[in-house]
Amino acid sequence: MGRVTSWVAHELREAAPAACYFFCGFQIVAFTDALMLEEYGVRVSTFMLATVAALVAAKVVLVLDALPIVNRFATAPLVVGIAWKALLFLLLVGVFKYLEHLLPLLGTHQNLLLAHRSLFAAIEWPRFWAVLIWLVVLFLGFCTMRELGRVLGRDRLGRIFTEPQGLTNHRDAGDRE
């Protein structure tokens, strides 16, 4: 039982930063979406959905990081790795969201093509683009911080954000000597 507890604790420590980041980000996306729907008199409660999505996104990021394709550009310039990972995460989220909306329509339509056409016709494009823009910003920010942590080291990155700059610059200069 000790090994299971240790494994769960390790998984939680690894997933916590991503879960916190996506929790805050997805709550902002959900709030923006709710504000757009409010204009049409539609009230939605998306807090729990955004919370679950944040937990799932955190776990998916950890699983995807273990795949060789995700780290394909680890030796390329940092911007390439950031763009590559953000694109992969966005594609995965896009496929997930598509299937999330398509699968219920399969029961009411005769085939996959009709269900797809029905889904495509029902998309509210301004809302779709607003959410997509938020997701691009969130994943670019997340991938940027993860790649900076990989290159600089998590401890050094943490010091950059949590210590006064004079002290951080002094320590970083000492690290080079």
mmCIF file of N, CA and C in Angstrom, residues 36-142:
data_model
loop_
_atom_site.group_PDB
_atom_site.id
_atom_site.type_symbol
_atom_site.label_atom_id
_atom_site.label_comp_id
_atom_site.label_asym_id
_atom_site.label_seq_id
_atom_site.Cartn_x
_atom_site.Cartn_y
_atom_site.Cartn_z
ATOM 1 N N MET A 36 -20.621 36.062 -22.766
ATOM 2 C CA MET A 36 -21.131 36.117 -24.133
ATOM 3 C C MET A 36 -22.552 35.555 -24.212
ATOM 4 N N LEU A 37 -22.809 34.473 -23.481
ATOM 5 C CA LEU A 37 -24.146 33.877 -23.500
ATOM 6 C C LEU A 37 -25.160 34.738 -22.761
ATOM 7 N N GLU A 38 -24.713 35.493 -21.774
ATOM 8 C CA GLU A 38 -25.590 36.387 -21.009
ATOM 9 C C GLU A 38 -26.278 37.380 -21.933
ATOM 10 N N GLU A 39 -25.586 37.791 -22.990
ATOM 11 C CA GLU A 39 -26.148 38.741 -23.951
ATOM 12 C C GLU A 39 -27.431 38.203 -24.575
ATOM 13 N N TYR A 40 -27.523 36.877 -24.677
ATOM 14 C CA TYR A 40 -28.699 36.247 -25.275
ATOM 15 C C TYR A 40 -29.682 35.756 -24.216
ATOM 16 N N GLY A 41 -29.446 36.130 -22.979
ATOM 17 C CA GLY A 41 -30.342 35.721 -21.909
ATOM 18 C C GLY A 41 -30.131 34.297 -21.439
ATOM 19 N N VAL A 42 -29.007 33.707 -21.820
ATOM 20 C CA VAL A 42 -28.700 32.335 -21.416
ATOM 21 C C VAL A 42 -27.768 32.388 -20.207
ATOM 22 N N ARG A 43 -28.186 31.765 -19.127
ATOM 23 C CA ARG A 43 -27.348 31.711 -17.929
ATOM 24 C C ARG A 43 -26.784 30.301 -17.805
ATOM 25 N N VAL A 44 -25.481 30.234 -17.630
ATOM 26 C CA VAL A 44 -24.833 28.936 -17.503
ATOM 27 C C VAL A 44 -23.951 28.940 -16.257
ATOM 28 N N SER A 45 -23.815 27.782 -15.683
ATOM 29 C CA SER A 45 -22.905 27.590 -14.564
ATOM 30 C C SER A 45 -21.829 26.646 -15.041
ATOM 31 N N THR A 46 -20.656 27.170 -15.299
ATOM 32 C CA THR A 46 -19.595 26.371 -15.908
ATOM 33 C C THR A 46 -18.420 26.131 -14.974
ATOM 34 N N PHE A 47 -18.537 26.526 -13.705
ATOM 35 C CA PHE A 47 -17.434 26.397 -12.766
ATOM 36 C C PHE A 47 -16.959 24.947 -12.659
ATOM 37 N N MET A 48 -17.870 24.020 -12.439
ATOM 38 C CA MET A 48 -17.478 22.614 -12.274
ATOM 39 C C MET A 48 -16.914 22.034 -13.567
ATOM 40 N N LEU A 49 -17.510 22.375 -14.697
ATOM 41 C CA LEU A 49 -17.008 21.888 -15.973
ATOM 42 C C LEU A 49 -15.586 22.384 -16.212
ATOM 43 N N ALA A 50 -15.329 23.659 -15.943
ATOM 44 C CA ALA A 50 -13.986 24.215 -16.114
ATOM 45 C C ALA A 50 -13.007 23.591 -15.123
ATOM 46 N N THR A 51 -13.465 23.296 -13.920
ATOM 47 C CA THR A 51 -12.603 22.672 -12.915
ATOM 48 C C THR A 51 -12.207 21.263 -13.341
ATOM 49 N N VAL A 52 -13.163 20.487 -13.784
ATOM 50 C CA VAL A 52 -12.872 19.128 -14.248
ATOM 51 C C VAL A 52 -11.967 19.184 -15.485
ATOM 52 N N ALA A 53 -12.241 20.111 -16.394
ATOM 53 C CA ALA A 53 -11.403 20.255 -17.590
ATOM 54 C C ALA A 53 -9.970 20.595 -17.203
ATOM 55 N N ALA A 54 -9.773 21.412 -16.176
ATOM 56 C CA ALA A 54 -8.425 21.768 -15.723
ATOM 57 C C ALA A 54 -7.698 20.540 -15.181
ATOM 58 N N LEU A 55 -8.386 19.723 -14.409
ATOM 59 C CA LEU A 55 -7.762 18.507 -13.871
ATOM 60 C C LEU A 55 -7.414 17.527 -14.984
ATOM 61 N N VAL A 56 -8.322 17.387 -15.936
ATOM 62 C CA VAL A 56 -8.060 16.498 -17.073
ATOM 63 C C VAL A 56 -6.894 17.036 -17.902
ATOM 64 N N ALA A 57 -6.873 18.339 -18.161
ATOM 65 C CA ALA A 57 -5.787 18.943 -18.949
ATOM 66 C C ALA A 57 -4.450 18.735 -18.261
ATOM 67 N N ALA A 58 -4.403 18.875 -16.952
ATOM 68 C CA ALA A 58 -3.150 18.680 -16.220
ATOM 69 C C ALA A 58 -2.646 17.250 -16.380
ATOM 70 N N LYS A 59 -3.528 16.285 -16.266
ATOM 71 C CA LYS A 59 -3.126 14.886 -16.417
ATOM 72 C C LYS A 59 -2.735 14.580 -17.856
ATOM 73 N N VAL A 60 -3.475 15.122 -18.808
ATOM 74 C CA VAL A 60 -3.152 14.897 -20.223
ATOM 75 C C VAL A 60 -1.769 15.457 -20.549
ATOM 76 N N VAL A 61 -1.451 16.628 -20.013
ATOM 77 C CA VAL A 61 -0.138 17.230 -20.245
ATOM 78 C C VAL A 61 0.959 16.302 -19.726
ATOM 79 N N LEU A 62 0.767 15.737 -18.540
ATOM 80 C CA LEU A 62 1.769 14.825 -17.988
ATOM 81 C C LEU A 62 1.925 13.570 -18.837
ATOM 82 N N VAL A 63 0.812 13.037 -19.305
ATOM 83 C CA VAL A 63 0.868 11.835 -20.143
ATOM 84 C C VAL A 63 1.530 12.153 -21.482
ATOM 85 N N LEU A 64 1.135 13.270 -22.092
ATOM 86 C CA LEU A 64 1.707 13.636 -23.393
ATOM 87 C C LEU A 64 3.198 13.930 -23.295
ATOM 88 N N ASP A 65 3.630 14.508 -22.180
ATOM 89 C CA ASP A 65 5.051 14.807 -22.018
ATOM 90 C C ASP A 65 5.915 13.554 -22.081
ATOM 91 N N ALA A 66 5.336 12.409 -21.774
ATOM 92 C CA ALA A 66 6.086 11.159 -21.810
ATOM 93 C C ALA A 66 6.239 10.609 -23.235
ATOM 94 N N LEU A 67 5.465 11.133 -24.169
ATOM 95 C CA LEU A 67 5.539 10.652 -25.553
ATOM 96 C C LEU A 67 6.699 11.306 -26.291
ATOM 97 N N PRO A 68 7.440 10.547 -27.076
ATOM 98 C CA PRO A 68 8.597 11.107 -27.794
ATOM 99 C C PRO A 68 8.231 12.230 -28.770
ATOM 100 N N ILE A 69 7.051 12.162 -29.373
ATOM 101 C CA ILE A 69 6.679 13.173 -30.365
ATOM 102 C C ILE A 69 6.558 14.567 -29.746
ATOM 103 N N VAL A 70 6.180 14.643 -28.479
ATOM 104 C CA VAL A 70 6.002 15.936 -27.822
ATOM 105 C C VAL A 70 7.342 16.651 -27.674
ATOM 106 N N ASN A 71 8.386 15.899 -27.377
ATOM 107 C CA ASN A 71 9.705 16.489 -27.165
ATOM 108 C C ASN A 71 10.579 16.408 -28.416
ATOM 109 N N ARG A 72 9.950 16.356 -29.545
ATOM 110 C CA ARG A 72 10.657 16.211 -30.814
ATOM 111 C C ARG A 72 11.636 17.353 -31.083
ATOM 112 N N PHE A 73 11.310 18.559 -30.615
ATOM 113 C CA PHE A 73 12.145 19.723 -30.884
ATOM 114 C C PHE A 73 12.856 20.230 -29.631
ATOM 115 N N ALA A 74 13.246 19.307 -28.752
ATOM 116 C CA ALA A 74 13.882 19.692 -27.487
ATOM 117 C C ALA A 74 15.221 20.395 -27.705
ATOM 118 N N THR A 75 15.900 20.110 -28.807
ATOM 119 C CA THR A 75 17.201 20.732 -29.056
ATOM 120 C C THR A 75 17.106 21.919 -30.018
ATOM 121 N N ALA A 76 15.921 22.197 -30.520
ATOM 122 C CA ALA A 76 15.711 23.329 -31.435
ATOM 123 C C ALA A 76 15.618 24.620 -30.606
ATOM 124 N N PRO A 77 15.606 25.771 -31.273
ATOM 125 C CA PRO A 77 15.389 27.021 -30.528
ATOM 126 C C PRO A 77 14.112 26.925 -29.695
ATOM 127 N N LEU A 78 14.111 27.577 -28.557
ATOM 128 C CA LEU A 78 13.022 27.473 -27.595
ATOM 129 C C LEU A 78 11.660 27.783 -28.209
ATOM 130 N N VAL A 79 11.596 28.763 -29.086
ATOM 131 C CA VAL A 79 10.323 29.161 -29.687
ATOM 132 C C VAL A 79 9.720 28.014 -30.512
ATOM 133 N N VAL A 80 10.556 27.194 -31.114
ATOM 134 C CA VAL A 80 10.059 26.065 -31.906
ATOM 135 C C VAL A 80 9.416 25.024 -30.996
ATOM 136 N N GLY A 81 10.083 24.694 -29.897
ATOM 137 C CA GLY A 81 9.524 23.733 -28.949
ATOM 138 C C GLY A 81 8.227 24.227 -28.338
ATOM 139 N N ILE A 82 8.177 25.521 -28.008
ATOM 140 C CA ILE A 82 6.967 26.114 -27.431
ATOM 141 C C ILE A 82 5.819 26.032 -28.433
ATOM 142 N N ALA A 83 6.069 26.440 -29.663
ATOM 143 C CA ALA A 83 5.022 26.419 -30.687
ATOM 144 C C ALA A 83 4.559 24.991 -30.972
ATOM 145 N N TRP A 84 5.497 24.053 -31.036
ATOM 146 C CA TRP A 84 5.165 22.660 -31.321
ATOM 147 C C TRP A 84 4.266 22.073 -30.223
ATOM 148 N N LYS A 85 4.675 22.252 -28.960
ATOM 149 C CA LYS A 85 3.886 21.701 -27.857
ATOM 150 C C LYS A 85 2.522 22.375 -27.765
ATOM 151 N N ALA A 86 2.467 23.681 -27.934
ATOM 152 C CA ALA A 86 1.183 24.381 -27.885
ATOM 153 C C ALA A 86 0.268 23.872 -28.992
ATOM 154 N N LEU A 87 0.810 23.674 -30.190
ATOM 155 C CA LEU A 87 0.015 23.149 -31.300
ATOM 156 C C LEU A 87 -0.515 21.756 -30.981
ATOM 157 N N LEU A 88 0.322 20.879 -30.456
ATOM 158 C CA LEU A 88 -0.129 19.528 -30.115
ATOM 159 C C LEU A 88 -1.226 19.556 -29.057
ATOM 160 N N PHE A 89 -1.051 20.362 -28.014
ATOM 161 C CA PHE A 89 -2.053 20.449 -26.966
ATOM 162 C C PHE A 89 -3.362 21.020 -27.515
ATOM 163 N N LEU A 90 -3.262 22.029 -28.381
ATOM 164 C CA LEU A 90 -4.465 22.613 -28.978
ATOM 165 C C LEU A 90 -5.196 21.608 -29.862
ATOM 166 N N LEU A 91 -4.438 20.848 -30.644
ATOM 167 C CA LEU A 91 -5.056 19.829 -31.490
ATOM 168 C C LEU A 91 -5.764 18.777 -30.648
ATOM 169 N N LEU A 92 -5.134 18.365 -29.573
ATOM 170 C CA LEU A 92 -5.751 17.365 -28.706
ATOM 171 C C LEU A 92 -7.028 17.909 -28.073
ATOM 172 N N VAL A 93 -6.976 19.132 -27.586
ATOM 173 C CA VAL A 93 -8.169 19.752 -27.009
ATOM 174 C C VAL A 93 -9.246 19.897 -28.079
ATOM 175 N N GLY A 94 -8.857 20.287 -29.285
ATOM 176 C CA GLY A 94 -9.814 20.427 -30.379
ATOM 177 C C GLY A 94 -10.510 19.122 -30.703
ATOM 178 N N VAL A 95 -9.753 18.047 -30.782
ATOM 179 C CA VAL A 95 -10.346 16.733 -31.058
ATOM 180 C C VAL A 95 -11.283 16.335 -29.927
ATOM 181 N N PHE A 96 -10.847 16.549 -28.685
ATOM 182 C CA PHE A 96 -11.679 16.210 -27.533
ATOM 183 C C PHE A 96 -12.990 16.990 -27.547
ATOM 184 N N LYS A 97 -12.907 18.303 -27.764
ATOM 185 C CA LYS A 97 -14.112 19.139 -27.784
ATOM 186 C C LYS A 97 -15.035 18.744 -28.937
ATOM 187 N N TYR A 98 -14.460 18.441 -30.096
ATOM 188 C CA TYR A 98 -15.256 18.012 -31.249
ATOM 189 C C TYR A 98 -16.026 16.734 -30.916
ATOM 190 N N LEU A 99 -15.314 15.746 -30.364
ATOM 191 C CA LEU A 99 -15.961 14.484 -30.025
ATOM 192 C C LEU A 99 -16.992 14.656 -28.911
ATOM 193 N N GLU A 100 -16.697 15.550 -27.967
ATOM 194 C CA GLU A 100 -17.624 15.815 -26.873
ATOM 195 C C GLU A 100 -18.977 16.298 -27.394
ATOM 196 N N HIS A 101 -18.963 17.093 -28.452
ATOM 197 C CA HIS A 101 -20.203 17.615 -29.021
ATOM 198 C C HIS A 101 -20.771 16.706 -30.109
ATOM 199 N N LEU A 102 -19.923 15.938 -30.766
ATOM 200 C CA LEU A 102 -20.382 15.075 -31.855
ATOM 201 C C LEU A 102 -21.072 13.809 -31.346
ATOM 202 N N LEU A 103 -20.523 13.188 -30.333
ATOM 203 C CA LEU A 103 -21.051 11.899 -29.877
ATOM 204 C C LEU A 103 -22.530 11.946 -29.489
ATOM 205 N N PRO A 104 -23.000 12.960 -28.777
ATOM 206 C CA PRO A 104 -24.449 12.988 -28.489
ATOM 207 C C PRO A 104 -25.307 13.108 -29.750
ATOM 208 N N LEU A 105 -24.776 13.727 -30.796
ATOM 209 C CA LEU A 105 -25.542 13.889 -32.034
ATOM 210 C C LEU A 105 -25.635 12.597 -32.838
ATOM 211 N N LEU A 106 -24.728 11.672 -32.601
ATOM 212 C CA LEU A 106 -24.768 10.405 -33.339
ATOM 213 C C LEU A 106 -26.045 9.626 -33.034
ATOM 214 N N GLY A 107 -26.581 9.784 -31.829
ATOM 215 C CA GLY A 107 -27.821 9.086 -31.476
ATOM 216 C C GLY A 107 -29.043 9.640 -32.181
ATOM 217 N N THR A 108 -28.993 10.906 -32.592
ATOM 218 C CA THR A 108 -30.167 11.528 -33.217
ATOM 219 C C THR A 108 -30.061 11.592 -34.741
ATOM 220 N N HIS A 109 -28.927 11.246 -35.281
ATOM 221 C CA HIS A 109 -28.739 11.275 -36.734
ATOM 222 C C HIS A 109 -28.412 9.870 -37.236
ATOM 223 N N GLN A 110 -28.626 9.683 -38.537
ATOM 224 C CA GLN A 110 -28.456 8.346 -39.093
ATOM 225 C C GLN A 110 -26.997 7.938 -39.269
ATOM 226 N N ASN A 111 -26.106 8.907 -39.461
ATOM 227 C CA ASN A 111 -24.707 8.534 -39.654
ATOM 228 C C ASN A 111 -23.769 9.655 -39.187
ATOM 229 N N LEU A 112 -22.509 9.377 -39.268
ATOM 230 C CA LEU A 112 -21.476 10.306 -38.805
ATOM 231 C C LEU A 112 -21.474 11.601 -39.614
ATOM 232 N N LEU A 113 -21.658 11.506 -40.908
ATOM 233 C CA LEU A 113 -21.644 12.693 -41.762
ATOM 234 C C LEU A 113 -22.793 13.647 -41.405
ATOM 235 N N LEU A 114 -23.989 13.112 -41.212
ATOM 236 C CA LEU A 114 -25.123 13.958 -40.835
ATOM 237 C C LEU A 114 -24.922 14.586 -39.455
ATOM 238 N N ALA A 115 -24.354 13.820 -38.526
ATOM 239 C CA ALA A 115 -24.084 14.357 -37.192
ATOM 240 C C ALA A 115 -23.056 15.481 -37.278
ATOM 241 N N HIS A 116 -22.026 15.288 -38.113
ATOM 242 C CA HIS A 116 -21.002 16.321 -38.299
ATOM 243 C C HIS A 116 -21.618 17.585 -38.918
ATOM 244 N N ARG A 117 -22.443 17.420 -39.919
ATOM 245 C CA ARG A 117 -23.088 18.582 -40.561
ATOM 246 C C ARG A 117 -23.975 19.331 -39.560
ATOM 247 N N SER A 118 -24.694 18.598 -38.751
ATOM 248 C CA SER A 118 -25.545 19.216 -37.740
ATOM 249 C C SER A 118 -24.712 19.996 -36.725
ATOM 250 N N LEU A 119 -23.619 19.404 -36.305
ATOM 251 C CA LEU A 119 -22.725 20.085 -35.354
ATOM 252 C C LEU A 119 -22.131 21.328 -35.976
ATOM 253 N N PHE A 120 -21.659 21.219 -37.199
ATOM 254 C CA PHE A 120 -21.033 22.356 -37.885
ATOM 255 C C PHE A 120 -22.029 23.497 -38.079
ATOM 256 N N ALA A 121 -23.280 23.162 -38.374
ATOM 257 C CA ALA A 121 -24.311 24.189 -38.568
ATOM 258 C C ALA A 121 -24.688 24.872 -37.257
ATOM 259 N N ALA A 122 -24.513 24.178 -36.141
ATOM 260 C CA ALA A 122 -24.929 24.728 -34.846
ATOM 261 C C ALA A 122 -23.847 25.562 -34.164
ATOM 262 N N ILE A 123 -22.662 25.558 -34.708
ATOM 263 C CA ILE A 123 -21.555 26.285 -34.058
ATOM 264 C C ILE A 123 -21.834 27.786 -34.079
ATOM 265 N N GLU A 124 -21.679 28.400 -32.938
ATOM 266 C CA GLU A 124 -21.762 29.858 -32.832
ATOM 267 C C GLU A 124 -20.342 30.377 -33.039
ATOM 268 N N TRP A 125 -20.058 30.864 -34.248
ATOM 269 C CA TRP A 125 -18.690 31.166 -34.627
ATOM 270 C C TRP A 125 -18.007 32.241 -33.778
ATOM 271 N N PRO A 126 -18.656 33.338 -33.418
ATOM 272 C CA PRO A 126 -17.956 34.308 -32.559
ATOM 273 C C PRO A 126 -17.532 33.699 -31.215
ATOM 274 N N ARG A 127 -18.417 32.915 -30.652
ATOM 275 C CA ARG A 127 -18.104 32.242 -29.387
ATOM 276 C C ARG A 127 -16.975 31.232 -29.571
ATOM 277 N N PHE A 128 -17.019 30.476 -30.654
ATOM 278 C CA PHE A 128 -15.977 29.501 -30.971
ATOM 279 C C PHE A 128 -14.612 30.179 -31.065
ATOM 280 N N TRP A 129 -14.536 31.282 -31.819
ATOM 281 C CA TRP A 129 -13.253 31.969 -32.003
ATOM 282 C C TRP A 129 -12.768 32.609 -30.709
ATOM 283 N N ALA A 130 -13.683 33.132 -29.900
ATOM 284 C CA ALA A 130 -13.282 33.722 -28.620
ATOM 285 C C ALA A 130 -12.655 32.664 -27.710
ATOM 286 N N VAL A 131 -13.273 31.505 -27.616
ATOM 287 C CA VAL A 131 -12.733 30.434 -26.784
ATOM 288 C C VAL A 131 -11.412 29.937 -27.364
ATOM 289 N N LEU A 132 -11.330 29.807 -28.667
ATOM 290 C CA LEU A 132 -10.093 29.351 -29.298
ATOM 291 C C LEU A 132 -8.948 30.328 -29.032
ATOM 292 N N ILE A 133 -9.206 31.616 -29.127
ATOM 293 C CA ILE A 133 -8.169 32.613 -28.841
ATOM 294 C C ILE A 133 -7.684 32.462 -27.401
ATOM 295 N N TRP A 134 -8.606 32.294 -26.459
ATOM 296 C CA TRP A 134 -8.215 32.089 -25.063
ATOM 297 C C TRP A 134 -7.362 30.838 -24.921
ATOM 298 N N LEU A 135 -7.748 29.765 -25.573
ATOM 299 C CA LEU A 135 -6.985 28.518 -25.462
ATOM 300 C C LEU A 135 -5.584 28.660 -26.045
ATOM 301 N N VAL A 136 -5.467 29.370 -27.158
ATOM 302 C CA VAL A 136 -4.139 29.603 -27.749
ATOM 303 C C VAL A 136 -3.264 30.357 -26.757
ATOM 304 N N VAL A 137 -3.806 31.416 -26.175
ATOM 305 C CA VAL A 137 -3.043 32.207 -25.206
ATOM 306 C C VAL A 137 -2.667 31.350 -24.000
ATOM 307 N N LEU A 138 -3.611 30.569 -23.486
ATOM 308 C CA LEU A 138 -3.331 29.724 -22.324
ATOM 309 C C LEU A 138 -2.260 28.692 -22.618
ATOM 310 N N PHE A 139 -2.366 28.005 -23.736
ATOM 311 C CA PHE A 139 -1.385 26.966 -24.043
ATOM 312 C C PHE A 139 -0.022 27.553 -24.393
ATOM 313 N N LEU A 140 0.019 28.696 -25.065
ATOM 314 C CA LEU A 140 1.310 29.335 -25.323
ATOM 315 C C LEU A 140 1.974 29.756 -24.013
ATOM 316 N N GLY A 141 1.194 30.325 -23.104
ATOM 317 C CA GLY A 141 1.745 30.711 -21.805
ATOM 318 C C GLY A 141 2.229 29.503 -21.025
ATOM 319 N N PHE A 142 1.428 28.450 -21.012
ATOM 320 C CA PHE A 142 1.808 27.242 -20.288
ATOM 321 C C PHE A 142 3.070 26.623 -20.876
#
